[in-house]
Coordinates of C-alpha atoms and ligand atoms in Angstrom, one line a residue:
M1 CA -40.5 24.5 -115.5
I2 CA -41.5 24.6 -111.7
W3 CA -40.3 27.4 -109.4
N4 CA -39.4 25.0 -106.2
P5 CA -38.6 22.1 -106.8
N6 CA -37.5 21.3 -103.5
K7 CA -40.9 22.0 -102.2
E8 CA -43.2 21.4 -105.1
C9 CA -42.3 18.0 -105.5
M10 CA -41.6 17.0 -102.2
S11 CA -42.6 13.2 -100.9
R12 CA -45.3 12.8 -99.1
D13 CA -43.6 11.8 -96.2
E14 CA -41.2 14.9 -96.3
M15 CA -44.3 17.1 -97.0
S16 CA -46.1 16.0 -93.9
S17 CA -43.1 15.5 -92.1
L18 CA -42.4 19.5 -92.5
Q19 CA -46.2 20.3 -92.3
G20 CA -45.6 19.1 -88.7
K21 CA -42.7 20.7 -87.9
R22 CA -43.8 23.8 -89.0
L23 CA -47.7 23.3 -87.2
H24 CA -45.6 22.7 -83.7
K25 CA -43.7 26.0 -84.2
I26 CA -46.7 28.1 -85.6
V27 CA -48.7 26.6 -82.3
E28 CA -46.1 27.6 -80.2
Y29 CA -45.7 31.5 -81.6
V30 CA -49.2 32.0 -81.5
Y31 CA -50.0 30.7 -77.9
H32 CA -47.3 32.9 -76.8
N33 CA -47.7 36.3 -78.7
V34 CA -52.2 36.2 -79.2
P35 CA -54.1 36.0 -76.1
F36 CA -56.7 35.0 -78.7
Y37 CA -55.4 31.8 -79.4
R38 CA -54.0 30.9 -75.6
N39 CA -57.0 31.5 -74.3
K40 CA -58.6 29.3 -76.9
L41 CA -55.8 26.6 -76.0
Q42 CA -56.0 27.2 -72.7
E43 CA -59.9 27.1 -72.2
M44 CA -59.7 23.0 -75.0
D45 CA -56.5 22.0 -72.2
I46 CA -54.1 22.0 -75.3
T47 CA -50.4 23.2 -75.0
P48 CA -48.2 23.7 -77.8
D49 CA -46.5 20.2 -76.6
D50 CA -49.3 18.5 -77.8
I51 CA -48.7 19.1 -81.4
Q52 CA -46.3 17.2 -82.6
T53 CA -47.3 16.1 -86.4
I54 CA -49.4 17.0 -88.8
E55 CA -52.3 14.9 -87.9
D56 CA -52.5 16.7 -84.3
I57 CA -53.8 19.5 -86.2
V58 CA -57.8 18.0 -85.6
K59 CA -57.2 19.2 -81.7
L60 CA -57.1 22.5 -82.5
P61 CA -60.3 25.0 -82.9
F62 CA -61.0 27.1 -85.8
T63 CA -61.1 30.6 -86.5
T64 CA -63.9 32.1 -88.3
K65 CA -64.2 35.6 -89.6
K66 CA -66.0 36.3 -86.6
D67 CA -63.1 35.9 -84.8
L68 CA -61.3 38.9 -87.1
R69 CA -64.5 41.0 -86.3
D70 CA -64.8 40.7 -82.7
N71 CA -61.1 41.3 -82.9
Y72 CA -60.7 44.0 -85.0
P73 CA -58.4 45.9 -85.8
F74 CA -55.0 44.2 -84.9
K75 CA -55.5 42.0 -81.6
L76 CA -55.2 38.8 -83.7
Q77 CA -51.4 40.2 -85.1
A78 CA -48.9 38.2 -83.4
A79 CA -45.8 40.4 -84.8
P80 CA -45.0 43.1 -83.1
Q81 CA -46.1 46.5 -84.8
S82 CA -42.6 47.5 -85.6
Q83 CA -42.3 44.2 -88.0
I84 CA -45.2 44.7 -89.6
I85 CA -44.6 46.3 -93.4
R86 CA -47.7 46.0 -95.3
I87 CA -51.1 46.6 -94.5
H88 CA -54.4 45.1 -96.1
A89 CA -57.8 44.6 -96.0
S90 CA -60.8 43.1 -97.3
S91 CA -64.7 43.3 -96.5
G92 CA -66.0 41.7 -93.1
T93 CA -69.6 40.6 -92.8
T94 CA -70.6 43.8 -91.6
G95 CA -69.0 47.3 -90.5
N96 CA -65.7 46.6 -90.0
P97 CA -63.3 45.4 -92.5
T98 CA -60.7 42.4 -92.1
I99 CA -57.5 43.6 -91.4
V100 CA -54.2 41.8 -92.4
G101 CA -50.3 42.8 -91.5
Y102 CA -47.8 41.2 -93.2
T103 CA -43.8 41.3 -92.2
R104 CA -41.4 41.2 -94.4
K105 CA -40.8 38.0 -94.3
D106 CA -44.3 37.0 -95.0
I107 CA -44.2 39.2 -98.5
G108 CA -41.0 37.4 -98.9
V109 CA -43.1 34.1 -98.6
W110 CA -46.3 35.6 -100.5
S111 CA -43.9 36.3 -103.7
E112 CA -42.4 33.3 -103.9
C113 CA -45.6 31.5 -104.0
M114 CA -46.8 34.0 -106.5
A115 CA -43.4 33.4 -108.5
R116 CA -44.5 29.6 -108.2
C117 CA -47.8 30.3 -110.1
L118 CA -47.1 32.2 -112.8
T119 CA -43.7 29.8 -113.4
A120 CA -46.5 26.9 -113.5
Y121 CA -48.6 29.9 -116.1
G122 CA -45.5 29.9 -118.4
I123 CA -44.1 32.9 -117.2
G124 CA -40.3 33.7 -117.4
R125 CA -38.1 36.6 -117.7
D126 CA -39.2 37.5 -121.1
D127 CA -42.4 37.9 -120.6
I128 CA -44.5 41.1 -120.3
F129 CA -47.4 41.0 -117.5
S130 CA -50.2 43.2 -117.3
V131 CA -51.4 43.0 -113.1
S132 CA -55.3 44.0 -113.5
Y133 CA -56.3 43.5 -110.6
G134 CA -57.0 46.5 -108.0
Y135 CA -53.9 48.0 -106.6
G136 CA -54.6 49.3 -103.1
L137 CA -56.3 47.8 -100.1
F138 CA -57.5 44.4 -102.2
T139 CA -54.7 42.0 -102.0
G140 CA -54.7 41.0 -105.8
G141 CA -53.0 43.9 -107.3
L142 CA -49.7 44.0 -105.2
G143 CA -49.6 40.3 -104.4
A144 CA -49.6 39.3 -108.5
H145 CA -47.2 42.4 -108.7
N146 CA -44.6 40.9 -106.6
G147 CA -44.6 37.4 -107.9
V148 CA -44.1 39.2 -111.3
E149 CA -41.2 40.6 -110.3
M150 CA -39.7 37.6 -108.5
V151 CA -39.7 36.2 -111.7
G152 CA -38.4 38.8 -113.5
A153 CA -40.8 39.7 -116.4
A154 CA -41.5 43.2 -116.9
V155 CA -44.5 44.9 -114.7
V156 CA -47.5 46.9 -116.0
P157 CA -49.5 47.6 -113.3
A158 CA -53.0 48.3 -114.8
S159 CA -54.9 48.1 -111.9
T160 CA -58.4 48.4 -113.2
G161 CA -60.9 50.8 -115.0
N162 CA -59.7 52.2 -118.1
T163 CA -60.1 49.3 -120.0
E164 CA -60.0 50.8 -123.5
K165 CA -56.4 52.7 -122.5
H166 CA -55.2 48.8 -121.4
A167 CA -56.6 47.3 -124.5
K168 CA -54.3 49.4 -126.7
L169 CA -51.1 49.0 -124.4
I170 CA -52.0 45.2 -124.1
R171 CA -51.5 45.7 -128.6
D172 CA -49.1 48.2 -128.5
L173 CA -47.0 46.6 -125.6
G174 CA -46.8 43.0 -127.0
I175 CA -48.3 42.1 -123.6
T176 CA -48.2 38.7 -123.4
G177 CA -50.0 37.7 -119.7
I178 CA -52.6 39.0 -117.5
A179 CA -54.1 38.8 -114.4
C180 CA -57.3 39.9 -113.7
T181 CA -60.7 38.3 -112.5
P182 CA -62.5 36.4 -115.2
S183 CA -65.2 38.8 -115.6
Y184 CA -62.9 41.3 -116.4
A185 CA -60.9 39.1 -118.9
L186 CA -64.5 39.2 -121.1
Y187 CA -65.6 42.7 -121.0
L188 CA -61.5 43.0 -122.3
A189 CA -62.7 41.0 -125.1
E190 CA -65.8 43.3 -125.8
T191 CA -63.8 46.1 -125.0
M192 CA -61.1 45.1 -128.1
D193 CA -63.7 44.1 -130.1
R194 CA -65.6 47.7 -130.2
L195 CA -61.8 49.2 -130.6
G196 CA -61.4 46.7 -133.8
I197 CA -58.2 44.9 -132.1
T198 CA -58.4 41.6 -133.0
K199 CA -56.6 38.5 -131.7
D200 CA -54.3 38.0 -134.3
D201 CA -53.1 42.2 -133.0
I202 CA -52.2 41.0 -129.6
K203 CA -48.9 38.2 -127.8
L204 CA -51.3 37.3 -124.8
K205 CA -50.4 34.0 -124.1
V206 CA -51.3 33.4 -120.5
G207 CA -54.6 34.5 -117.9
A208 CA -54.4 34.6 -114.3
F209 CA -57.6 34.5 -113.3
G210 CA -59.3 34.2 -109.9
A211 CA -60.7 36.6 -107.1
E212 CA -64.3 35.2 -108.1
P213 CA -65.3 31.6 -109.2
W214 CA -65.6 30.9 -112.5
T215 CA -67.0 27.9 -114.8
E216 CA -65.4 26.2 -117.8
S217 CA -67.6 27.4 -120.3
M218 CA -66.3 30.5 -118.8
R219 CA -62.4 29.1 -120.0
K220 CA -63.5 28.4 -123.4
E221 CA -64.8 31.3 -124.4
I222 CA -61.8 33.8 -122.8
Q223 CA -59.2 31.4 -124.4
E224 CA -61.1 31.7 -127.6
R225 CA -61.5 35.3 -127.3
L226 CA -58.3 36.7 -126.3
G227 CA -56.2 33.5 -128.1
L228 CA -54.3 32.8 -124.9
K229 CA -54.7 30.2 -121.9
G230 CA -56.4 30.6 -118.6
Y231 CA -55.4 29.7 -115.4
N232 CA -56.7 29.2 -112.4
L233 CA -55.5 31.3 -109.5
Y234 CA -56.9 31.2 -105.7
G235 CA -56.4 32.9 -102.9
L236 CA -57.7 34.9 -99.6
S237 CA -56.5 37.6 -97.9
E238 CA -57.1 36.4 -94.6
I239 CA -54.4 33.4 -95.7
M240 CA -52.4 35.5 -98.0
G241 CA -53.9 36.9 -100.8
P242 CA -53.2 35.4 -104.5
S243 CA -50.9 32.8 -104.7
V244 CA -52.8 29.9 -102.1
S245 CA -53.1 27.6 -105.1
Y246 CA -52.8 27.7 -108.6
E247 CA -53.0 26.0 -111.8
C248 CA -50.8 24.1 -114.1
M249 CA -50.4 23.3 -117.5
M250 CA -52.7 20.0 -116.7
Q251 CA -55.2 22.2 -115.9
N252 CA -56.4 19.8 -113.4
G253 CA -57.2 21.4 -110.2
S254 CA -55.0 23.5 -108.6
H255 CA -51.8 23.3 -106.6
I256 CA -51.5 24.1 -103.5
N257 CA -48.5 26.0 -101.5
E258 CA -49.0 23.5 -99.1
D259 CA -45.8 23.8 -97.2
H260 CA -47.4 27.5 -96.6
F261 CA -50.8 26.6 -96.4
Y262 CA -52.1 23.6 -94.7
P263 CA -55.8 22.9 -96.4
E264 CA -58.3 20.2 -94.7
I265 CA -61.7 19.8 -95.8
I266 CA -64.3 19.7 -93.3
N267 CA -68.4 19.4 -93.0
P268 CA -69.8 22.8 -92.3
V269 CA -72.1 21.7 -90.3
T270 CA -71.0 18.6 -88.3
E271 CA -67.3 20.2 -88.1
E272 CA -65.6 16.9 -89.1
T273 CA -62.7 16.3 -91.3
L274 CA -64.0 14.9 -94.7
P275 CA -61.3 12.7 -96.7
Y276 CA -59.8 13.7 -99.8
G277 CA -62.2 13.6 -102.8
Q278 CA -65.4 14.6 -100.6
S279 CA -66.6 18.1 -101.1
G280 CA -67.1 20.8 -98.4
E281 CA -65.8 23.4 -96.6
L282 CA -61.8 24.5 -97.4
V283 CA -60.2 25.1 -93.9
F284 CA -56.4 27.0 -93.8
T285 CA -54.0 26.6 -91.3
T286 CA -50.9 29.5 -92.5
L287 CA -48.1 27.0 -91.1
T288 CA -45.4 29.9 -91.8
K289 CA -47.0 33.2 -91.5
E290 CA -45.6 35.8 -88.8
G291 CA -48.2 38.8 -89.4
M292 CA -51.4 37.3 -88.4
P293 CA -51.1 33.7 -88.5
L294 CA -54.6 31.7 -88.6
L295 CA -55.0 28.3 -87.2
R296 CA -57.6 26.2 -89.1
Y297 CA -59.6 29.8 -90.8
R298 CA -63.3 28.6 -92.5
T299 CA -63.3 30.3 -95.7
R300 CA -66.4 29.6 -96.2
D301 CA -65.4 28.1 -99.9
L302 CA -66.2 24.6 -101.1
C303 CA -64.7 22.7 -103.1
S304 CA -62.6 19.0 -102.7
L305 CA -59.4 17.9 -102.5
M306 CA -56.9 15.8 -104.5
D307 CA -54.1 13.8 -104.2
G308 CA -51.4 12.1 -105.9
R309 CA -48.7 13.0 -108.4
C310 CA -49.9 15.3 -111.3
E311 CA -48.5 14.8 -114.7
C312 CA -46.8 18.4 -114.3
G313 CA -44.2 16.6 -111.5
R314 CA -45.8 18.3 -109.0
T315 CA -46.6 16.6 -106.1
S316 CA -48.7 18.8 -104.1
V317 CA -52.2 18.8 -103.0
R318 CA -55.2 19.9 -105.5
M319 CA -58.1 21.3 -105.4
S320 CA -60.6 21.4 -107.2
A321 CA -62.7 24.7 -108.7
I322 CA -64.7 26.1 -105.9
T323 CA -68.2 24.9 -106.3
G324 CA -70.2 27.6 -103.8
R325 CA -69.8 29.2 -100.8
S326 CA -71.3 27.7 -97.1
D327 CA -72.0 31.5 -96.5
D328 CA -74.1 34.1 -98.7
M329 CA -71.4 36.1 -99.7
L330 CA -71.5 37.2 -103.0
I331 CA -68.6 37.9 -105.2
I332 CA -69.5 41.0 -107.7
R333 CA -66.8 42.3 -110.0
G334 CA -64.2 40.6 -107.8
I335 CA -65.1 42.3 -104.9
N336 CA -67.2 40.5 -101.6
V337 CA -70.3 41.4 -100.5
F338 CA -72.5 40.4 -97.5
P339 CA -75.9 41.1 -97.6
S340 CA -75.6 41.6 -93.9
Q341 CA -73.3 44.9 -95.2
V342 CA -76.4 45.7 -97.2
E343 CA -79.1 45.1 -94.2
S344 CA -76.6 47.2 -91.6
V345 CA -77.0 50.7 -94.2
V346 CA -80.5 49.9 -94.1
L347 CA -81.6 49.4 -90.6
S348 CA -79.4 52.5 -90.1
M349 CA -81.7 54.8 -91.8
K350 CA -84.9 55.3 -90.3
E351 CA -86.9 55.9 -93.9
F352 CA -86.9 52.5 -94.3
A353 CA -88.3 49.2 -93.5
P354 CA -86.1 46.2 -92.7
R355 CA -86.7 45.0 -96.6
Y356 CA -84.4 44.8 -99.0
L357 CA -83.2 42.6 -102.0
L358 CA -80.4 42.3 -103.6
I359 CA -80.7 41.6 -107.2
V360 CA -77.4 40.5 -109.0
D361 CA -76.8 39.9 -113.0
R362 CA -74.5 40.0 -115.7
I363 CA -75.1 42.2 -118.6
N364 CA -72.4 42.3 -121.6
N365 CA -70.2 40.6 -119.0
L366 CA -70.0 43.3 -116.5
D367 CA -71.5 42.2 -113.6
T368 CA -74.6 44.8 -111.6
L369 CA -76.3 45.0 -108.3
Q370 CA -79.8 46.1 -108.1
I371 CA -80.6 46.8 -104.2
Q372 CA -84.2 47.2 -103.6
V373 CA -86.3 48.6 -100.5
E374 CA -89.5 49.0 -98.9
L375 CA -90.1 52.6 -97.3
R376 CA -91.7 52.6 -94.0
Q377 CA -94.9 53.2 -94.3
E378 CA -95.6 56.7 -92.8
Y379 CA -92.1 57.7 -94.7
F380 CA -94.0 57.0 -97.9
T381 CA -97.1 58.5 -97.0
A382 CA -95.4 61.5 -95.8
T383 CA -93.4 61.9 -99.2
F384 CA -95.3 60.2 -101.5
D385 CA -96.1 63.4 -103.8
T386 CA -92.7 65.0 -103.0
P387 CA -90.5 63.4 -105.6
A388 CA -87.7 65.6 -105.1
A389 CA -87.3 64.1 -101.7
I390 CA -87.6 60.2 -102.9
D391 CA -84.8 61.2 -105.1
E392 CA -82.8 63.0 -102.0
L393 CA -83.2 59.7 -100.2
Q394 CA -82.5 57.3 -103.1
K395 CA -79.5 59.0 -103.4
R396 CA -78.3 59.3 -100.1
L397 CA -78.7 55.5 -99.7
A398 CA -76.8 55.0 -102.9
A399 CA -73.9 57.0 -101.4
K400 CA -74.1 55.2 -98.3
L401 CA -73.8 51.6 -100.1
R402 CA -71.3 53.1 -102.2
S403 CA -69.0 53.6 -99.4
V404 CA -69.8 50.1 -97.3
L405 CA -70.0 47.8 -100.2
S406 CA -67.2 49.7 -102.7
I407 CA -69.2 49.2 -105.4
G408 CA -71.7 51.3 -107.3
V409 CA -75.1 49.9 -107.1
N410 CA -78.2 50.9 -108.6
V411 CA -81.0 51.6 -105.8
Q412 CA -84.7 50.9 -106.1
L413 CA -86.7 52.8 -103.4
K414 CA -90.4 50.7 -103.3
A415 CA -93.4 51.2 -101.8
P416 CA -94.3 49.5 -98.4
N417 CA -95.3 46.4 -98.6
S418 CA -94.4 45.4 -102.6
I419 CA -91.2 43.0 -101.8
E420 CA -92.1 39.8 -102.5
R421 CA -92.4 37.8 -99.4
S422 CA -91.1 34.5 -99.3
Q423 CA -92.9 31.4 -97.9
G424 CA -90.0 30.4 -95.6
K425 CA -86.7 31.9 -94.4
S426 CA -86.9 35.1 -96.2
V427 CA -85.0 36.0 -99.4
H428 CA -82.4 38.9 -99.9
V429 CA -80.4 37.5 -102.6
I430 CA -81.5 36.8 -106.3
D431 CA -78.7 35.8 -108.5
N432 CA -79.3 35.7 -112.1
R433 CA -76.0 34.7 -112.7
K434 CA -74.9 31.1 -113.9
L435 CA -71.7 31.0 -112.3
V436 CA -71.2 27.3 -111.6
Ligands
DLL1 O1 -59.8 37.3 -103.7 C1 -57.5 36.9 -103.9 C2 -57.0 37.1 -104.5 C3 -56.6 38.0 -105.8 C4 -57.4 35.8 -105.2 C5 -56.5 37.9 -107.0 C6 -57.2 35.4 -106.8 C7 -56.5 36.5 -107.7 P1 -60.5 38.2 -100.5 O2 -60.9 39.6 -101.6 O3 -60.6 37.9 -99.9 O4 -59.2 37.6 -101.5 O5 -61.2 37.1 -101.6 C8 -61.3 35.7 -100.9 O6 -62.3 35.1 -103.2 O7 -62.5 33.1 -100.2 C9 -63.4 32.8 -102.5 O8 -65.0 32.8 -102.6 C10 -63.4 33.7 -103.9 N1 -62.3 33.3 -104.5 C11 -60.8 34.0 -104.7 N2 -59.8 33.6 -105.9 C12 -61.1 32.5 -106.3 C13 -60.9 31.4 -107.3 C14 -59.2 37.6 -102.8 N3 -59.7 31.5 -108.3 C15 -62.9 34.5 -101.6 N4 -61.9 30.7 -107.7 C16 -62.2 33.4 -101.8 C17 -62.9 31.0 -107.1 C18 -62.3 32.3 -105.7 N5 -63.3 32.0 -106.3

């Protein structure tokens, strides 16, 4: 089944022509509505009339997360505030989150893109579908939710947390599909084992897994333990949220909704565009977005693109699994964490030296984050034998980190000069999970 064969199965010529028209329109739109883009285009001596075909895209400037941060909160918004009906936010590299506003039309496009994903997974009106991404500022919950409603399945807005109750609901309601992070799926399997619920007691057949990298061996394990078929679901909040791309039954790359999100692969160092098949950094241009359209947004995700008709009948360009990042962003329990966020907290507290280490692990299928921070010598000497003061400081740091990172951390205060120094560039992260 295909949700929108007119778009998902277009010939390459038709798709390129549609993309070219939409690109021209979006450039014109941002030129007149976003001073940031107008200035950039004027500096490069480009007018919207210079952009007529999709190949002209290489003339356009890139947009980075820093641009979003510098224009916090609304300066990249193109639509008037009265047209915005939803605002989401995701982690910024330091203090401010990235804010994305959506118009009613954007929410409609997003729902349709998500409906395309779910249809590709085999979800339809008869299904009962649990959305176990977080609801809230994160795009996972509400984004998936709207798509499930659009395909007409019954949505169970389970969100995250309370896994035992969720496991019982999966059994008792006969839930047939679930959207969650792949690591949560494994945690769910473990919880079911503990509760004595076997895969014969449940009816799950589809898992829509994303928001973090996962491997083929994780896919195998989840499929085996939950008795379902696990499909990739990719997206990022700056571009839309979940539904930028999705796997079909062939499970051979993720189809990009390229009538809305135009993909390119670039060399992250030279910024030159790379041909299909080569690995590099994924870049997206939103072709139809009204709230906050972005030109050539550098996702920092590393992957490659595949052209050509898929055996499922779709003709859209597919992307490979994400193999890494061209920056240092970590995804811990589905939440994006930048070491620079930790650094800004550490530097804001006078008791600490600017020496810290993030240690990420996966224990019983749950990601853990330990943060080690060195005390300054003066503070260490003054408080060496007052454990209550150290304890208070540790709690204060943990609370600050939790509020900035949105996840709980295990904080370890260290004596001065005790965190191992590296020879070259300082190492701030040790990731013991083997994700790629
Ligand atoms: O994670 C949106 C989402 C929600 C996607 C639910 C899929 C399912 P952000 O919080 O902005 O948005 O994080 C986006 O997460 O740039 C990737 O690095 C990573 N990511 C998302 N999906 C996948 C995936 C949501 N399927 C960042 N595989 C992206 C690997 C993924 N990495």
